[in-house]
Short mmCIF file of C-alpha atoms and ligand atoms in Angstrom, two decimals:
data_model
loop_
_atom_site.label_atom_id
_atom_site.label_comp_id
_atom_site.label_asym_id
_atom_site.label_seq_id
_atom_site.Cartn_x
_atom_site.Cartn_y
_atom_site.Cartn_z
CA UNK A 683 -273.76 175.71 93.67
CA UNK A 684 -273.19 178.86 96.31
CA UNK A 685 -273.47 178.05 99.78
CA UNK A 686 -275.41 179.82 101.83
CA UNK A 687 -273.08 182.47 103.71
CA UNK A 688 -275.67 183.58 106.55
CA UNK A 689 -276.87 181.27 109.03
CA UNK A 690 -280.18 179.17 108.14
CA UNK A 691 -282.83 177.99 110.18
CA UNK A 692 -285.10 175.10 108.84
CA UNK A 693 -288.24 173.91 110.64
CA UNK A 694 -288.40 170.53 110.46
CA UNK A 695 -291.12 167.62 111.92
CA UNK A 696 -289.22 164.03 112.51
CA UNK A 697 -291.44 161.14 112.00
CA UNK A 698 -291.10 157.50 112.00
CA UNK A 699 -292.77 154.84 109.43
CA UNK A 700 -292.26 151.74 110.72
CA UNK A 701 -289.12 152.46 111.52
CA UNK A 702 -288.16 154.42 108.12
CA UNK A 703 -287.40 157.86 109.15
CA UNK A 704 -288.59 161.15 107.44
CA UNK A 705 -287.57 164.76 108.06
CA UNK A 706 -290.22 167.04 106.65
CA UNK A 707 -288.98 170.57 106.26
CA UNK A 708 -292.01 173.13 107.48
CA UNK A 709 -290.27 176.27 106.98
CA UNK A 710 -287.06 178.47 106.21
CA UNK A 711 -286.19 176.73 102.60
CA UNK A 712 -285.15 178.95 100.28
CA UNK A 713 -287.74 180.59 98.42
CA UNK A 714 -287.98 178.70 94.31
CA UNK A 715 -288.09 180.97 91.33
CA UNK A 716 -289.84 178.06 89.55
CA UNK A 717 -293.21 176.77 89.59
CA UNK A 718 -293.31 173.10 88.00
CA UNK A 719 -292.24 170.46 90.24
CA UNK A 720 -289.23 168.99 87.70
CA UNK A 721 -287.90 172.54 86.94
CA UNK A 722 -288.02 172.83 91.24
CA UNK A 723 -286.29 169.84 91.66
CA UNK A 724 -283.37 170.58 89.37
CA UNK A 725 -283.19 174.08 90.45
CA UNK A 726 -282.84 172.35 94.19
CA UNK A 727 -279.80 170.00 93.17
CA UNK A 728 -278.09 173.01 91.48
CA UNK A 729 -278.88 175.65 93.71
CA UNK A 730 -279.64 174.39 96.96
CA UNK A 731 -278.31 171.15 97.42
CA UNK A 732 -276.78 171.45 100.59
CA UNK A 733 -280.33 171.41 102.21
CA UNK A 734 -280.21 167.59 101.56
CA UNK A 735 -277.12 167.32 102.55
CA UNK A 736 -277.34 168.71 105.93
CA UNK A 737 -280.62 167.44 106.53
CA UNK A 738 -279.84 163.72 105.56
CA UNK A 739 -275.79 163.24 106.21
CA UNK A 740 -273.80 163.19 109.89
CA UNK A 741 -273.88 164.82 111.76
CA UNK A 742 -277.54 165.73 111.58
CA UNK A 743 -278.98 162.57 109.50
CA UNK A 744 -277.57 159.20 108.68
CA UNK A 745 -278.09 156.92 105.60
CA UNK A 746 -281.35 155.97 105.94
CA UNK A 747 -282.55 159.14 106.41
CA UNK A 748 -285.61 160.65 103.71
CA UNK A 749 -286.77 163.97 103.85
CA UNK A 750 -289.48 165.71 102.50
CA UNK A 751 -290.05 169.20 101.38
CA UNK A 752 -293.30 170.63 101.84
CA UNK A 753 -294.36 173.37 99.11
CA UNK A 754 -296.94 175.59 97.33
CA UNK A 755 -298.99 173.23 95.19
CA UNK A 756 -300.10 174.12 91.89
CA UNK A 757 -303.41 172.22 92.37
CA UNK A 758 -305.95 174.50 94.77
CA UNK A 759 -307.47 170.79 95.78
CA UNK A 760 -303.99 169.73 97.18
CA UNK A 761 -302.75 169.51 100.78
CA UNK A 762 -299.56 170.43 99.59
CA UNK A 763 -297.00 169.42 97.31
CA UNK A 764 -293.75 167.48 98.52
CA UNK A 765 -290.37 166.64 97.40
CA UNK A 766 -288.59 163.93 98.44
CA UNK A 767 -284.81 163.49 99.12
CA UNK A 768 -282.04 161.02 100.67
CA UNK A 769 -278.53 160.82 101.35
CA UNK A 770 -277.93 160.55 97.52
CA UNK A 771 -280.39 162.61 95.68
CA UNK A 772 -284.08 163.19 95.12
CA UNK A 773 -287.13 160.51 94.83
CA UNK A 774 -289.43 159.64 92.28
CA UNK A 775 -292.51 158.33 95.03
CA UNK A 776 -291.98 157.61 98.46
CA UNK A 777 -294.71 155.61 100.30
CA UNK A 778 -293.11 155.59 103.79
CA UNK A 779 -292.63 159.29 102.71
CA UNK A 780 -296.36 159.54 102.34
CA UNK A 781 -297.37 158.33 105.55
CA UNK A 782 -294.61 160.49 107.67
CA UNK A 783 -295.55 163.39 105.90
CA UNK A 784 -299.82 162.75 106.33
CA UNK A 785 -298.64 162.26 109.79
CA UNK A 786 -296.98 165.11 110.35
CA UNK A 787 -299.65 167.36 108.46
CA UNK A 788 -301.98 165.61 110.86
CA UNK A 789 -299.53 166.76 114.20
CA UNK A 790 -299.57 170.38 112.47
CA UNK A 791 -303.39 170.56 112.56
CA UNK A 792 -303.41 171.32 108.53
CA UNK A 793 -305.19 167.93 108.25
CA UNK A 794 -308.88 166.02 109.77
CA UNK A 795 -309.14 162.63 109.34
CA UNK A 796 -310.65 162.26 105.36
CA UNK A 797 -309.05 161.91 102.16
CA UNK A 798 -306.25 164.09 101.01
CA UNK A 799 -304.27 164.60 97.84
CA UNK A 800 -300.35 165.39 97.21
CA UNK A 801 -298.37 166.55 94.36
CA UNK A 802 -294.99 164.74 93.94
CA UNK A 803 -292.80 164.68 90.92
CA UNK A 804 -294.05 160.41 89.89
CA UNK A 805 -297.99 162.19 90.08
CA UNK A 806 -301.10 163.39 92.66
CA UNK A 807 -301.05 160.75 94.98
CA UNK A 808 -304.40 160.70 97.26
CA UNK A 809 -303.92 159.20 100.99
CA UNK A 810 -306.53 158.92 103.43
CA UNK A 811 -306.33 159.56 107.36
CA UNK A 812 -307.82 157.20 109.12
CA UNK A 813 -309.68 158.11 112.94
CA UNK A 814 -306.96 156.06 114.51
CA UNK A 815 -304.42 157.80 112.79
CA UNK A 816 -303.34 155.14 110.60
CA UNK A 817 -302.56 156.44 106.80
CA UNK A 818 -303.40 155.09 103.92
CA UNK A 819 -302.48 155.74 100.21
CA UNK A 820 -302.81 155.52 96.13
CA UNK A 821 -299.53 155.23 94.67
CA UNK A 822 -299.42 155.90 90.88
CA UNK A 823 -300.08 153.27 88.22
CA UNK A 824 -297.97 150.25 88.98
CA UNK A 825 -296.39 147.43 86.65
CA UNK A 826 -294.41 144.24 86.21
CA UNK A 827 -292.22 144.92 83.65
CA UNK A 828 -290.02 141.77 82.91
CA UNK A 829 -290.52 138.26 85.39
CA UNK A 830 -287.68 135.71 85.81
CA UNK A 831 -284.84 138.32 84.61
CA UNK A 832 -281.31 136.60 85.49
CA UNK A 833 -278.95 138.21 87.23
CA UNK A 834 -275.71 136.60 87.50
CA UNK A 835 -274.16 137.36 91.44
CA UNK A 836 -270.52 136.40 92.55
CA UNK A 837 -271.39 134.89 96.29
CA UNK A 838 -274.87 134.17 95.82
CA UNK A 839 -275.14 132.43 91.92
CA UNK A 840 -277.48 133.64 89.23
CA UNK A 841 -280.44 134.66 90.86
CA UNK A 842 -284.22 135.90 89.17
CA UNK A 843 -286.72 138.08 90.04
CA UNK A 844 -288.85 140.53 88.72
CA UNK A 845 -288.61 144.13 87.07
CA UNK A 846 -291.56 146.21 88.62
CA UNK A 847 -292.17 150.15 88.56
CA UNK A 848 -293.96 151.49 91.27
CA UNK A 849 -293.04 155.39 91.61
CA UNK A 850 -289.59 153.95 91.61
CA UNK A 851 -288.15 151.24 89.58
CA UNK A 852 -287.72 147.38 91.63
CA UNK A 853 -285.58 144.56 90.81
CA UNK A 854 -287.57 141.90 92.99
CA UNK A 855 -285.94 138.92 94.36
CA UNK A 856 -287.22 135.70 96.14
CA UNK A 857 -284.67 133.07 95.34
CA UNK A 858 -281.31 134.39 96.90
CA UNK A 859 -281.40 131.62 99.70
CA UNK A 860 -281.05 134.31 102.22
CA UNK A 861 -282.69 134.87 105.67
CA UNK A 862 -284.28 138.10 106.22
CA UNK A 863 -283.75 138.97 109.31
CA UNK A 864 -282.10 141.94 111.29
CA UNK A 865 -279.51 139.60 112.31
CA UNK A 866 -278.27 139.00 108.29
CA UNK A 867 -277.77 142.24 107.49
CA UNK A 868 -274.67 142.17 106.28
CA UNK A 869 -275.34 139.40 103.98
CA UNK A 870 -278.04 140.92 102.99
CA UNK A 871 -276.48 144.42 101.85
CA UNK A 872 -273.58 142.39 99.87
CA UNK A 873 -276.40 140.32 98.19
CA UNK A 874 -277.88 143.68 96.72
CA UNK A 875 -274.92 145.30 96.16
CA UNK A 876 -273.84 142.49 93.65
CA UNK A 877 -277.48 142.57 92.37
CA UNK A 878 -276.85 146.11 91.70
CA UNK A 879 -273.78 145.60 89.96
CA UNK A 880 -274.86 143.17 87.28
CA UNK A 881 -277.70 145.04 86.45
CA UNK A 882 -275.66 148.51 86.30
CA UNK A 883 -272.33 147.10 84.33
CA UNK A 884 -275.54 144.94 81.96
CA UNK A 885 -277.41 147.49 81.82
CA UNK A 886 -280.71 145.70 82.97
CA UNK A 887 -283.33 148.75 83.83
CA UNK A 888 -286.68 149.57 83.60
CA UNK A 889 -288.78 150.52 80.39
CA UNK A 890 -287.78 153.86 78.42
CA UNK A 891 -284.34 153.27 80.11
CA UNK A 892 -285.74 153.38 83.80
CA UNK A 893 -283.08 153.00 85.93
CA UNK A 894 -283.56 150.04 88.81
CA UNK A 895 -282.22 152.34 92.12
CA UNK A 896 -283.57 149.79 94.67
CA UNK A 897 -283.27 146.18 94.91
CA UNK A 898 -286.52 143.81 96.98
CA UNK A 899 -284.99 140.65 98.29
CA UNK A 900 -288.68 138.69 99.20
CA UNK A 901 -288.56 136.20 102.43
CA UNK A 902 -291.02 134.15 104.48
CA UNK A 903 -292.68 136.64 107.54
CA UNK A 904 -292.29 136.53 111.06
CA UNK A 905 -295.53 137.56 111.69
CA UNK A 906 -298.93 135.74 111.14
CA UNK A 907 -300.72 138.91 110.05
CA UNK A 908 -297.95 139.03 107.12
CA UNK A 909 -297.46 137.33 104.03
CA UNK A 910 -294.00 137.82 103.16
CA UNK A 911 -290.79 139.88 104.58
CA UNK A 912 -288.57 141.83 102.86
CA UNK A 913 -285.56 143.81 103.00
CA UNK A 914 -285.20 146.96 100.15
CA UNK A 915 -282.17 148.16 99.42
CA UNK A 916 -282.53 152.08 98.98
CA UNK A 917 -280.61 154.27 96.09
CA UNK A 918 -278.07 155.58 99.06
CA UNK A 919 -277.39 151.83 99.68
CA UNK A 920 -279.35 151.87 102.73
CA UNK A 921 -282.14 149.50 103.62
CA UNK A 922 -285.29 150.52 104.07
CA UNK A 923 -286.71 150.05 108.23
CA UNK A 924 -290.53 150.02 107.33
CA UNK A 925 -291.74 147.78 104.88
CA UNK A 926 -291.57 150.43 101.70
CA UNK A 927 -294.20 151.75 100.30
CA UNK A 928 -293.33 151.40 96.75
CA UNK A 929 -291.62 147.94 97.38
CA UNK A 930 -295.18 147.11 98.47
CA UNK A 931 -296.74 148.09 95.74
CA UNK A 932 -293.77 146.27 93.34
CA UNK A 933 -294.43 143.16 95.14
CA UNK A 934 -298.47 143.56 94.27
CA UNK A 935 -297.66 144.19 91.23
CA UNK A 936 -295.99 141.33 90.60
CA UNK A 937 -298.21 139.41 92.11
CA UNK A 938 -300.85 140.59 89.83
CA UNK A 939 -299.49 139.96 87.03
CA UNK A 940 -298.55 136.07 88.20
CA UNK A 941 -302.76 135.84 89.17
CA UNK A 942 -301.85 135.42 93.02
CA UNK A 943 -303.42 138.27 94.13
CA UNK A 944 -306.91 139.54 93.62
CA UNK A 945 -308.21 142.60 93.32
CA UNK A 946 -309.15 143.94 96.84
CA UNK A 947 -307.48 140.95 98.33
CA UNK A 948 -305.39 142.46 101.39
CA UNK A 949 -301.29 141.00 101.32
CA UNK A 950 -299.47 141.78 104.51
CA UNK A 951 -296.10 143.19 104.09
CA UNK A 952 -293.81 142.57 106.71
CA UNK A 953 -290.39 144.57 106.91
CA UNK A 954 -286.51 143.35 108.09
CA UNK A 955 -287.42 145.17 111.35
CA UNK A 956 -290.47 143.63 111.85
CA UNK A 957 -292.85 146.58 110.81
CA UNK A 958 -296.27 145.96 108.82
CA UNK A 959 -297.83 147.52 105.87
CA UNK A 960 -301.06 145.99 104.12
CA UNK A 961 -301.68 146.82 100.36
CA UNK A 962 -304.10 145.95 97.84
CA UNK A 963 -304.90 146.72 94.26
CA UNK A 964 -307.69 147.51 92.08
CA UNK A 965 -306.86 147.30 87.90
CA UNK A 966 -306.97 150.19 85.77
CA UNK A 967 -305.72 148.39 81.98
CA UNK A 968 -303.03 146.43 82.27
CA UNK A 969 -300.92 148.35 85.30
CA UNK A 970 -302.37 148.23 89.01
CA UNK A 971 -303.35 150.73 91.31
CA UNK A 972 -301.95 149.83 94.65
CA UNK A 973 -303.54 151.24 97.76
CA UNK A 974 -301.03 151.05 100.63
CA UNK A 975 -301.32 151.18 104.75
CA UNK A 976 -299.24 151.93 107.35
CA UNK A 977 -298.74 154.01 110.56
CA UNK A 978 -296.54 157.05 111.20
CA UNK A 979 -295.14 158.78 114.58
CA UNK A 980 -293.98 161.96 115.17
CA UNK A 981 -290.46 162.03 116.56
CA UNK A 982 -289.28 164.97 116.91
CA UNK A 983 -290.38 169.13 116.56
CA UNK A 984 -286.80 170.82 115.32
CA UNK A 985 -285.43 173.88 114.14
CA UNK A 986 -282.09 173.13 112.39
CA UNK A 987 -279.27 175.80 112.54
CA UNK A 988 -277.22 175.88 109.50
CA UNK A 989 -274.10 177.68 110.48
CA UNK A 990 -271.37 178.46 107.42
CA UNK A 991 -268.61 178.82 110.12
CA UNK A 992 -268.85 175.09 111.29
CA UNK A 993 -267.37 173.52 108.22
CA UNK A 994 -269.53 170.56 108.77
CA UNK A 995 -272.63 172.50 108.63
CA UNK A 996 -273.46 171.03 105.40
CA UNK A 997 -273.09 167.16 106.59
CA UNK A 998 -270.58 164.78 105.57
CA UNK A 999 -271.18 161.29 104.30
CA UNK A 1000 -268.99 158.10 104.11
O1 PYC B 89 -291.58 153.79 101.19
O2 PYC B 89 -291.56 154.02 99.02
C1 PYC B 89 -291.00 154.03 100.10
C2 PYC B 89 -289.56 154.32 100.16
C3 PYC B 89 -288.70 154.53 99.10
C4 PYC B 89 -287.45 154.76 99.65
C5 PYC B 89 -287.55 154.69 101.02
N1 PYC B 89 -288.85 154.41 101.31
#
């Protein structure tokens, strides 16, 4: 990959999900010579990585940091189309994503309140602006894969929990003894990280060889309007600040599947930080189709300066 050798300015809107950051880039990315979304994304890791990287590492980002870029869609019906990206690569579906970038389309002026629909590489995904500017969404078809799947830990025994796609692929986790709480952290990130390792050197995934890139550890909520707290460990081995909008839709999923939530019925997702979502499902066959809420703030209205001289124009990470 050539770096850029002239400076680059990026216009970028910072939002806030619940707490979940996302960066959506507005304008300056380099123009693609490809039109379908997969050939765009791998032409961005090989050819323009270090947008990511500068937008999502130090100095400019930090690990939990998601961005989204906005582009052409193919579809004259869509908003837009939108990539996502993190600290270590690019996204399947990103719900918080969603929201942030609704949000932000909604700051712009590009959107009224009324249903919308977005390309991204897991499928259109149609969200809805409310008149209070609250967002809600459609992720894509959602499954439980495989329920009480072992996974042997070093500190924390053999725990089980559920395989569950849901734009991105979930190992779900109730039973791991843990509090979830801001103030368990720690504990929290080691508990995943072992998860992680089992099902990496065992080669658990997802169907079609799926690979499980974030780990759901489920725990009683804080708040009465919530059914259940979680903390999701991202692919970057971050944790998620809002209450994920595909970990949502894994958990309803599941819970679908087990007969403990109805269609229509509204579960309260609560995240680490305290942050809400509310989801529900409708069937279509045998997968669900999760509809998702949450709300989204504008943080911040930048233009980023990419300058080759600085040598850590490009970001570094830990
Ligand atoms: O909200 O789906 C989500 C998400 C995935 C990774 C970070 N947030």
């Amino acid at each position: 990959m050539a770096l850029p050798t002239d400076r680059v300015e990026l216009n970028v809107i910072d939002s806030h999900t619940g707490g979940e950051p996302t960066r959506t880039i507005i304008g300056g990315s380099p123009e693609l010579s490809t039109t379908n979304i997969a050939d765009q994304i791998q032409e961005l890791k090989q050819e323009h990585d270090w947008m990511r990287t500068a937008l999502t590492h130090e100095p400019r980002g930090y690990e939990a940091m998601v961005g989204a870029l906005l582009l052409q869609p193919q579809n004259p019906e869509a908003v837009a189309r939108v990539v996502y990206f993190n600290n270590v690569g690019y996204l399947g579906m990103c719900g918080h994503g969603t929201i942030g970038v609704a949000a932000t389309l909604s700051y712009l002026g590009n959107i009224s309140p009324g249903e919308h629909l977005l390309e991204t590489i897991a499928g259109d995904v149609v969200f809805t602006l409310h008149e209070d500017n609250r967002v809600s969404f459609v992720n894509v078809p959602s499954y439980r894969y495989r329920t009480n799947v072992p996974v042997a830990t070093k500190n924390f025994g053999t725990l089980s929990g559920d395989i569950a796609y849901a734009g991105n692929w979930f190992y779900l986790c109730a039973d791991h003894g843990l509090e979830v709480s801001l103030s368990n952290l720690a504990e929290l990130d080691r508990c995943c990280r072992e998860i992680r390792h089992t099902l990496d050197t065992e080669g658990i995934g997802g169907e079609n060889g799926g690979i499980i890139d974030h780990v759901e550890l489920i725990g009683p909520p804080s708040r009465d309007d919530a059914n259940a707290k979680n903390y999701v460990d991202c692919p970057g081995g971050e944790y998620d600040r809002s209450p994920c909008g595909t970990g949502t839709s894994a958990k309803i999923a599941c819970l679908a599947a087990a007969g403990k939530l109805e269609p229509g019925q509204t579960w309260g997702q609560e995240s680490v930080t305290g942050s809400l979502f509310e989801g529900s499902f409708v069937w279509q066959g045998d997968k669900v189709i999760p509809r998702i809420m949450g709300e989204a703030f504008v943080t911040a209205e930048t233009k980023v300066i990419i300058d080759p001289t600085d040598t850590l124009t490009f970001g570094f990470s830990q």
